[in-house]
Amino acid sequence: MLLGSGAWLDVVDEGGARRAIPLGDAVQTLGRARDNTVTFPRSEGVSRYHAEILFNDGEYLLVDKGSSGGTFVNDQQVHEHILSEGDTIQLGRAPAPILTFRGEATRVQTAISTDAADDPMTVMRAEDTRFLNPALLAQVTKQGAEADRALAGRMQALYQITSALLSVSSTDELCTRLLDLIFEAMPGDRGAILLRRAKNGDVTQRASKCRTASDGASFVPSRTVTGRVLGENVAVLSMDAALDDRFSDGKSLMMQAVRSVICAPLSSQNNVWGVCYLDCTMARKGFEHDDLEFLLAVCRQAGMALENLHLLEEQRKTFESMIRTLAFSIDARDEITAGHSSRVAKYSQAIARYMGLPPEECRLIWYAGLLHDYGKIGTREAILCKPGKLTDEEYEHIKEHPGHTYKILSKINFSDDMADLPRIAASHHERPDGKGYPFGWKGDEIPLGGRIIAVADFFDALTVKRHYREPMPLKEVVGLMEQGRDTQFDGRVLDAFLEYFRKEYVPLQKRRSEKKSAQFSDGDETATGPASAKPRARSPA
């Protein structure tokens, strides 16, 4: 390139590409941000607003703008320096761009790399955004009141988004909420959240959003863009995607009339959980460098929220597997009653659901249902599996199991939301009239979960084969439960159970019977075994 008379900079980037920058009389700003007059968008060691060159009284003055990596002239760090012919300028620590000051009137043929000067793609890492790097944030005070106001607005938006993400309780809710918040704070016609699957690493689209119905037609995020963001853990911005061959996916972006693309990783300190992808159509304003910096900061917060949800889910799975193992260890003692704990837990959770209890309370009651008989680990096997009527002494012995359940479970350090589990599990033989055991509680003294499990336990105990009897007909069991309304069983709980029984349990039994080609009628509604079988005199304890 031929340059006329006047000073210029000979610039060599880290990759060896060269370009010549005429200086003239205007202020020249140097940095990684796109709004500098001399930009280094892919130089990680260069600050966003690194330095500037001023023309004053016939001399060029180099001024460092508070960069994090420093400005060096002839290997010496400087804050201000009057440039002389041949001075070598280095922005940040090596490897870094090298600039050579040329002050003589010269005609020079120089090879310029348009890839470095006009690259339509900007790449940014988390540590390069002012929102996550205090050293970069301090530079803003030198950019004037307008920059301060713009940054303050973005900081406030980032705080509000982070606060909103902390309140979500599931991955799907987080993905949907994140897109809604980003669309409020940034331009963009279409957006999608893609997450990696933990086991095989496959990427699935978990949420998408479009500003208009027409925007959503055949919306397919660029696989090239999302693949690079996932693979390299960097955010990318293509200001003119249609002209960027690397991100065209053949011709898909041009066919979709995409003007610009922005994509950031949903990453924490150690993991990349997915990506947030946005694009703008030709009809709208495209993304800018500041949008990339803001989106990257938002997605880092979302990535940490995703990691917290993942850790909570792993804790839940570990806790649940422990509870299931404890329940199985009781059921394994007697193959006749195997499955009793899981059925009682299922019925209890259904009753809680029909009572309109919140999901977290239904979950607690389900766990307590699984462990309600754990105290039977201390019951003598000869009594537990006895095929005939129990003696008074044997009956008193088996009645001890709820107390054992409470003592054993109370030794476990449950989380705050599970702290009431021992009381609930141990109270399934208490009665509203105070005639239950082991504590003799009455009415509302009995935890609601215990009153629920009492109904579920009684129903399963009488409708499934035991050592001492065949299952009872369903009508007869329901009749006994009605007889115990408000004395043996809480009336509200019983109503919820009967609603579940009519709407879910009976239809399920009919479907199972139809599969076995058995006739199901009102006169013979047994879960298993003959309808005419009568129970022997023994408590369902």
XYZ file of C-alpha atoms in Angstrom:
541
model
C 0.000 0.000 0.000
C 1.365 3.421 -0.924
C 1.351 6.003 1.846
C 1.772 9.713 1.372
C 3.906 12.000 3.523
C 3.311 11.983 7.305
C 3.806 9.679 10.276
C 2.436 6.153 10.374
C 2.549 2.964 12.410
C 3.872 -0.318 11.083
C 1.783 -2.920 12.939
C 2.687 -6.611 13.257
C 0.238 -8.783 15.208
C 0.983 -11.998 17.093
C 0.365 -14.085 13.988
C 2.841 -12.096 11.864
C 0.261 -10.203 9.780
C 1.282 -6.622 8.947
C -0.649 -3.465 8.317
C 0.185 0.238 8.005
C -1.801 2.838 9.963
C -1.520 6.524 8.924
C -1.575 8.798 11.981
C -2.409 12.294 10.748
C -3.565 15.002 13.176
C -6.533 13.259 14.774
C -6.373 11.330 18.050
C -5.706 7.632 17.425
C -7.051 5.221 20.020
C -5.605 1.720 20.332
C -7.359 -1.256 21.903
C -9.380 -4.406 21.496
C -12.805 -2.698 21.404
C -14.299 -2.131 17.962
C -14.807 1.598 18.476
C -11.045 2.266 18.641
C -9.447 3.764 15.524
C -6.786 1.020 15.663
C -8.282 -2.278 16.782
C -6.830 -5.611 17.915
C -9.993 -7.709 18.355
C -8.183 -11.045 18.754
C -5.300 -9.953 20.966
C -6.037 -11.230 24.460
C -3.287 -9.175 26.132
C -4.597 -5.890 24.770
C -7.110 -4.009 26.900
C -10.365 -2.795 25.402
C -9.129 0.806 25.536
C -5.408 0.351 25.865
C -3.635 3.546 24.693
C -3.914 6.600 22.468
C -1.634 8.692 20.279
C -2.086 12.494 20.338
C -0.632 15.019 17.860
C 0.561 18.217 19.607
C 2.995 20.907 18.476
C 4.366 18.718 15.701
C 4.990 15.735 17.974
C 3.169 12.462 18.604
C 2.527 11.642 22.263
C 1.763 8.029 23.266
C -0.440 7.809 26.399
C -1.330 4.596 28.263
C -5.059 4.649 29.262
C -4.755 2.566 32.399
C -4.339 -0.754 30.578
C -4.130 -3.933 32.625
C -1.054 -5.226 30.776
C 0.877 -1.970 30.390
C 2.340 -0.132 27.401
C 6.035 -0.522 26.497
C 8.327 1.561 24.272
C 11.653 -0.021 23.382
C 11.052 -2.629 26.163
C 10.494 0.048 28.838
C 7.049 0.508 30.404
C 5.703 4.034 29.931
C 2.671 6.079 30.871
C 3.455 8.926 28.447
C 6.130 9.017 25.765
C 6.971 11.358 22.871
C 7.489 9.082 19.897
C 10.660 9.169 17.797
C 11.530 7.518 14.502
C 11.906 3.779 14.903
C 10.371 3.526 18.407
C 8.960 0.043 18.999
C 5.645 -0.016 20.869
C 4.318 -3.136 22.565
C 0.744 -3.287 23.900
C 0.676 -5.615 26.914
C 3.000 -8.440 27.772
C 4.361 -10.768 25.097
C 2.994 -12.228 22.957
C 1.482 -8.919 21.916
C 1.140 -6.712 18.830
C 4.304 -4.781 17.915
C 3.968 -1.271 16.508
C 6.872 0.639 14.956
C 6.595 4.427 14.736
C 7.643 5.962 11.416
C 7.878 9.748 11.454
C 9.563 10.532 8.131
C 7.812 11.376 4.874
C 8.017 8.064 3.088
C 6.578 6.127 0.183
C 6.488 2.546 1.252
C 5.044 -0.634 -0.269
C 3.552 -2.465 2.740
C 1.752 -5.842 2.883
C -1.458 -5.419 4.842
C -3.471 -8.272 6.278
C -7.138 -7.486 5.783
C -7.885 -10.510 7.977
C -6.592 -8.641 11.013
C -7.949 -5.238 10.102
C -11.385 -6.145 8.806
C -12.173 -9.451 10.475
C -16.010 -9.582 10.761
C -15.750 -11.828 13.807
C -14.926 -10.755 17.360
C -13.862 -13.376 19.897
C -13.936 -12.693 23.638
C -13.170 -14.665 26.770
C -14.830 -14.165 30.138
C -11.801 -12.457 31.674
C -11.870 -9.835 28.911
C -15.189 -8.293 29.878
C -15.313 -5.323 32.209
C -18.258 -6.863 34.056
C -16.102 -9.761 35.262
C -12.663 -8.129 35.415
C -12.269 -5.288 37.963
C -9.000 -4.187 36.379
C -10.822 -3.484 33.115
C -13.754 -1.888 34.895
C -11.458 0.770 36.388
C -10.672 2.070 32.910
C -14.199 3.319 32.344
C -13.691 6.348 34.577
C -11.272 7.686 31.953
C -13.817 7.492 29.143
C -16.196 10.225 30.286
C -19.651 10.592 31.780
C -21.475 9.040 28.810
C -19.507 5.788 29.103
C -20.125 5.801 32.847
C -23.894 6.060 32.344
C -23.928 3.324 29.727
C -21.900 1.006 31.922
C -24.033 1.770 34.980
C -27.163 0.818 33.018
C -25.641 -2.462 31.910
C -24.367 -3.209 35.421
C -27.860 -2.657 36.819
C -29.352 -4.936 34.163
C -26.739 -7.602 34.918
C -27.558 -7.425 38.624
C -31.283 -7.754 37.962
C -30.784 -10.711 35.636
C -28.471 -12.449 38.112
C -30.987 -11.957 40.923
C -33.768 -13.376 38.756
C -31.718 -16.444 37.813
C -30.982 -17.221 41.466
C -34.708 -17.737 42.088
C -35.287 -20.481 39.502
C -35.537 -24.094 40.631
C -35.115 -26.111 37.427
C -32.957 -26.156 34.313
C -35.889 -25.684 31.927
C -37.157 -22.727 33.952
C -33.698 -21.172 33.902
C -33.364 -21.508 30.117
C -36.759 -19.947 29.443
C -36.248 -17.155 31.973
C -32.757 -16.392 30.668
C -33.999 -15.839 27.115
C -36.829 -13.607 28.312
C -34.410 -11.440 30.302
C -31.877 -11.203 27.474
C -34.567 -10.158 25.003
C -35.535 -7.348 27.393
C -31.956 -6.077 27.662
C -30.537 -6.605 24.150
C -31.483 -6.381 20.483
C -32.118 -9.642 18.710
C -34.866 -11.237 16.652
C -34.346 -14.875 17.554
C -32.620 -16.704 20.351
C -32.008 -20.209 21.623
C -30.450 -21.947 24.599
C -28.619 -25.182 23.856
C -27.328 -27.437 26.633
C -24.990 -30.379 26.705
C -26.218 -33.695 28.007
C -24.126 -34.873 30.923
C -23.714 -38.483 29.783
C -22.878 -38.322 26.078
C -22.143 -34.642 25.518
C -24.849 -34.266 22.844
C -26.273 -30.772 22.468
C -30.026 -30.252 22.690
C -32.090 -27.093 22.242
C -33.872 -26.466 25.557
C -35.513 -23.100 24.866
C -36.096 -20.719 21.969
C -37.705 -17.311 21.507
C -38.624 -15.079 18.566
C -39.893 -11.513 18.599
C -42.416 -12.172 15.839
C -44.036 -15.242 14.349
C -42.279 -14.632 11.023
C -38.909 -14.624 12.779
C -39.533 -18.146 14.008
C -40.031 -19.735 10.596
C -37.415 -22.489 10.103
C -35.191 -21.055 12.860
C -31.996 -23.107 13.043
C -29.040 -21.768 15.094
C -25.735 -21.919 13.248
C -23.965 -25.160 14.176
C -20.621 -23.620 13.271
C -21.133 -20.761 15.699
C -22.466 -22.889 18.556
C -19.817 -25.557 17.949
C -16.947 -23.121 18.238
C -18.368 -21.475 21.364
C -18.793 -24.871 23.037
C -15.426 -26.184 21.924
C -13.309 -23.155 22.799
C -15.333 -21.599 25.653
C -15.308 -18.186 23.952
C -18.024 -15.736 22.996
C -18.243 -14.717 19.344
C -19.793 -11.811 17.501
C -20.189 -11.652 13.743
C -21.343 -8.159 12.811
C -22.006 -9.114 9.217
C -22.729 -12.832 9.298
C -23.774 -13.097 5.667
C -20.253 -12.123 4.575
C -18.470 -14.384 7.064
C -17.760 -17.682 5.303
C -16.687 -19.407 8.501
C -20.120 -18.995 10.068
C -22.311 -19.478 7.036
C -23.052 -23.202 7.463
C -23.014 -23.501 3.703
C -25.556 -20.845 2.857
C -27.950 -21.263 5.760
C -27.347 -17.871 7.337
C -27.772 -16.076 4.036
C -30.949 -18.060 3.340
C -32.296 -17.084 6.744
C -31.507 -13.400 6.067
C -29.357 -13.119 9.181
C -27.498 -9.859 9.566
C -25.444 -10.486 12.687
C -24.884 -13.303 15.143
C -23.845 -13.289 18.787
C -23.237 -16.357 20.906
C -21.765 -16.883 24.374
C -20.949 -19.951 26.458
C -23.010 -20.856 29.521
C -19.928 -21.688 31.535
C -18.793 -21.872 35.125
C -15.246 -22.051 36.400
C -14.717 -25.641 35.264
C -17.503 -26.560 32.839
C -19.205 -25.356 29.678
C -22.859 -26.313 30.131
C -24.159 -24.947 26.844
C -24.538 -21.788 24.773
C -26.857 -18.824 24.373
C -27.326 -17.929 20.706
C -28.934 -14.763 19.284
C -29.188 -13.342 15.810
C -30.637 -10.299 14.066
C -32.259 -10.198 10.651
C -31.362 -7.749 7.941
C -34.353 -5.598 8.866
C -33.090 -4.767 12.324
C -30.158 -3.150 14.044
C -27.255 -5.558 14.484
C -25.233 -6.381 17.578
C -22.268 -4.326 18.740
C -19.124 -5.072 20.711
C -20.673 -3.933 23.992
C -23.511 -6.416 23.453
C -20.991 -9.240 23.267
C -19.326 -8.123 26.485
C -22.673 -7.881 28.282
C -23.993 -11.231 26.990
C -20.787 -12.967 28.044
C -21.170 -11.633 31.587
C -24.840 -12.665 31.742
C -24.056 -16.147 30.461
C -21.289 -16.603 33.029
C -23.834 -15.938 35.772
C -26.278 -18.324 34.090
C -23.522 -20.934 33.813
C -22.871 -20.777 37.529
C -26.616 -21.062 38.184
C -26.707 -24.152 35.953
C -23.819 -25.660 37.888
C -25.629 -25.047 41.180
C -28.757 -26.735 39.798
C -26.638 -29.645 38.620
C -25.034 -30.047 42.027
C -28.432 -29.894 43.731
C -29.776 -32.519 41.334
C -26.803 -34.774 42.040
C -27.388 -34.360 45.771
C -31.074 -35.179 45.274
C -30.216 -38.328 43.319
C -27.756 -39.441 45.998
C -30.279 -38.779 48.758
C -33.062 -40.548 46.883
C -30.897 -43.599 46.170
C -30.044 -43.795 49.878
C -33.733 -43.652 50.842
C -34.662 -46.300 48.265
C -31.863 -48.546 49.496
C -33.034 -48.254 53.098
C -36.610 -49.064 52.049
C -35.443 -52.015 49.962
C -33.469 -53.403 52.888
C -36.755 -53.722 54.846
C -38.792 -55.126 51.969
C -36.050 -57.653 51.251
C -36.659 -59.345 54.622
C -39.987 -60.724 53.434
C -40.809 -61.470 49.801
C -44.542 -61.520 50.586
C -44.560 -57.833 51.597
C -41.877 -56.737 49.113
C -42.979 -53.538 47.384
C -45.157 -52.387 50.288
C -42.958 -49.355 51.061
C -42.875 -48.106 47.469
C -46.645 -48.540 47.051
C -47.375 -46.685 50.288
C -45.034 -43.892 49.141
C -46.830 -43.700 45.785
C -50.312 -43.607 47.339
C -49.167 -41.035 49.922
C -47.755 -38.739 47.278
C -50.974 -39.033 45.247
C -53.085 -38.123 48.285
C -50.849 -35.121 48.997
C -51.219 -34.028 45.385
C -55.022 -34.269 45.534
C -54.916 -32.191 48.727
C -53.165 -29.458 46.777
C -49.913 -29.578 48.758
C -46.870 -27.921 47.161
C -44.398 -30.135 45.242
C -41.703 -29.930 47.922
C -44.121 -31.182 50.598
C -45.355 -33.987 48.326
C -41.743 -35.014 47.852
C -41.115 -35.043 51.621
C -44.195 -37.213 52.184
C -43.064 -39.594 49.435
C -39.689 -40.063 51.144
C -41.381 -40.572 54.518
C -43.687 -43.138 52.926
C -40.695 -45.093 51.686
C -39.239 -45.215 55.214
C -42.394 -45.519 57.320
C -41.658 -49.156 58.233
C -37.911 -48.865 58.630
C -38.217 -49.547 62.356
C -39.229 -53.113 61.486
C -35.531 -53.787 61.147
C -35.768 -54.371 64.908
C -38.802 -56.694 64.682
C -38.143 -60.406 65.192
C -38.470 -62.251 61.899
C -40.572 -65.040 63.418
C -43.208 -62.448 64.306
C -42.841 -60.427 61.110
C -43.473 -63.492 58.929
C -45.860 -65.375 61.217
C -48.725 -66.903 59.148
C -51.276 -66.905 61.985
C -52.767 -64.675 64.637
C -50.307 -62.822 66.874
C -50.298 -63.256 70.630
C -50.707 -60.199 72.800
C -46.956 -60.154 73.525
C -46.136 -60.483 69.818
C -48.564 -57.720 68.927
C -46.990 -55.373 71.494
C -43.560 -56.197 70.066
C -44.549 -55.355 66.485
C -46.173 -52.107 67.673
C -42.714 -50.914 68.665
C -41.607 -50.460 65.053
C -42.806 -46.819 64.574
C -40.802 -45.812 67.650
C -37.755 -47.583 66.228
C -38.341 -45.771 62.931
C -38.213 -42.423 64.722
C -35.091 -43.272 66.747
C -33.144 -44.515 63.726
C -34.128 -41.763 61.295
C -33.524 -39.057 63.901
C -29.836 -39.968 63.813
C -29.625 -38.941 60.145
C -28.602 -35.340 59.488
C -31.409 -34.351 57.100
C -31.428 -31.007 55.306
C -33.785 -28.310 56.578
C -36.474 -29.149 54.019
C -36.361 -32.817 55.129
C -35.981 -32.209 58.871
C -39.543 -33.368 59.692
C -39.151 -36.691 57.894
C -38.548 -38.814 61.066
C -41.741 -37.491 62.764
C -43.839 -38.015 59.643
C -42.558 -41.522 58.983
C -43.009 -42.586 62.626
C -46.576 -41.274 63.028
C -48.444 -43.478 60.540
C -50.085 -45.509 63.351
C -51.261 -42.437 65.273
C -55.017 -41.704 65.200
C -57.044 -38.472 65.296
C -58.884 -39.781 68.383
C -55.585 -40.233 70.268
C -55.806 -44.059 70.446
C -52.838 -44.685 68.149
C -49.209 -45.490 68.896
C -46.344 -45.052 69.711
C -46.789 -41.440 70.935
C -50.554 -41.225 71.493
C -50.825 -37.993 69.497
C -54.287 -36.788 68.470
C -55.781 -34.424 65.912
C -53.386 -31.806 64.584
C -50.618 -33.058 66.892
C -50.068 -35.691 64.231
C -48.067 -34.335 61.265
C -50.218 -34.072 58.151
C -47.785 -36.323 56.314
C -48.240 -38.978 59.016
C -52.036 -38.783 58.664
C -51.650 -39.222 54.904
C -49.333 -42.237 55.214
C -51.751 -43.816 57.714
C -54.468 -43.971 55.035
C -52.074 -45.225 52.338
C -50.570 -47.857 54.661
C -53.986 -49.208 55.743
C -55.209 -49.459 52.149
C -52.134 -51.322 50.898
C -51.964 -53.610 53.938
C -55.504 -54.894 53.291
C -55.473 -55.093 49.494
C -52.275 -57.111 49.108
C -51.633 -60.730 50.110
C -50.056 -61.241 53.533
C -48.801 -64.347 55.369
C -51.956 -64.544 57.437
C -54.630 -63.769 54.789
C -55.534 -63.171 51.175
C -56.278 -59.607 49.964
C -59.669 -58.130 50.805
C -62.138 -56.860 48.177
C -61.676 -53.186 47.426
C -65.249 -52.290 48.343
C -64.812 -53.852 51.734
C -61.537 -52.032 52.359
C -63.067 -48.691 51.395
C -66.003 -49.429 53.699
C -63.654 -50.063 56.637
C -61.836 -46.821 55.904
C -65.146 -44.904 55.906
C -65.991 -46.471 59.260
C -62.756 -45.024 60.636
C -63.415 -41.477 59.369
C -62.331 -38.814 61.909
C -61.446 -41.475 64.509
C -58.823 -43.674 62.868
C -58.322 -41.512 59.767
C -58.322 -37.767 59.088
C -61.508 -36.980 57.146
C -59.855 -34.529 54.747
C -57.110 -37.014 53.948
C -59.681 -39.756 53.397
C -61.604 -37.542 50.960
C -58.425 -36.894 48.951
C -57.641 -40.621 48.895
C -61.132 -41.505 47.672
C -60.837 -38.950 44.868
C -57.512 -40.492 43.833
C -59.081 -43.962 44.167
C -61.939 -43.096 41.779
C -59.978 -41.051 39.245
C -56.710 -42.977 39.024
C -56.544 -46.220 41.002
C -59.723 -47.926 39.756
C -59.179 -46.970 36.061
C -55.631 -48.327 36.301
C -56.880 -51.631 37.731
C -59.435 -51.860 34.920
C -56.761 -51.369 32.284
C -54.610 -54.034 33.879
C -57.545 -56.418 34.070
C -58.414 -55.836 30.444
C -54.880 -56.730 29.479
C -55.317 -60.026 31.303
C -58.768 -60.492 29.722
C -60.386 -60.554 33.167
C -63.810 -59.116 33.831
C -63.792 -56.167 36.288
C -67.127 -55.470 37.952
C -68.563 -53.722 40.964
C -69.265 -57.094 42.637
C -65.681 -58.346 42.415
C -63.190 -55.478 42.685
C -60.147 -57.225 44.122
C -56.640 -55.985 43.529
C -55.338 -59.574 43.570
C -56.670 -62.896 44.826
C -60.247 -64.093 45.306
C -62.993 -61.634 46.237
C -64.496 -63.851 48.906
C -61.355 -64.117 51.034
C -61.831 -62.790 54.574
C -59.054 -61.389 56.755
C -57.862 -63.168 59.807
C -58.014 -61.281 63.073
C -54.809 -59.268 62.959
C -53.913 -55.587 62.784
C -52.368 -54.331 59.527
C -49.360 -53.145 61.552
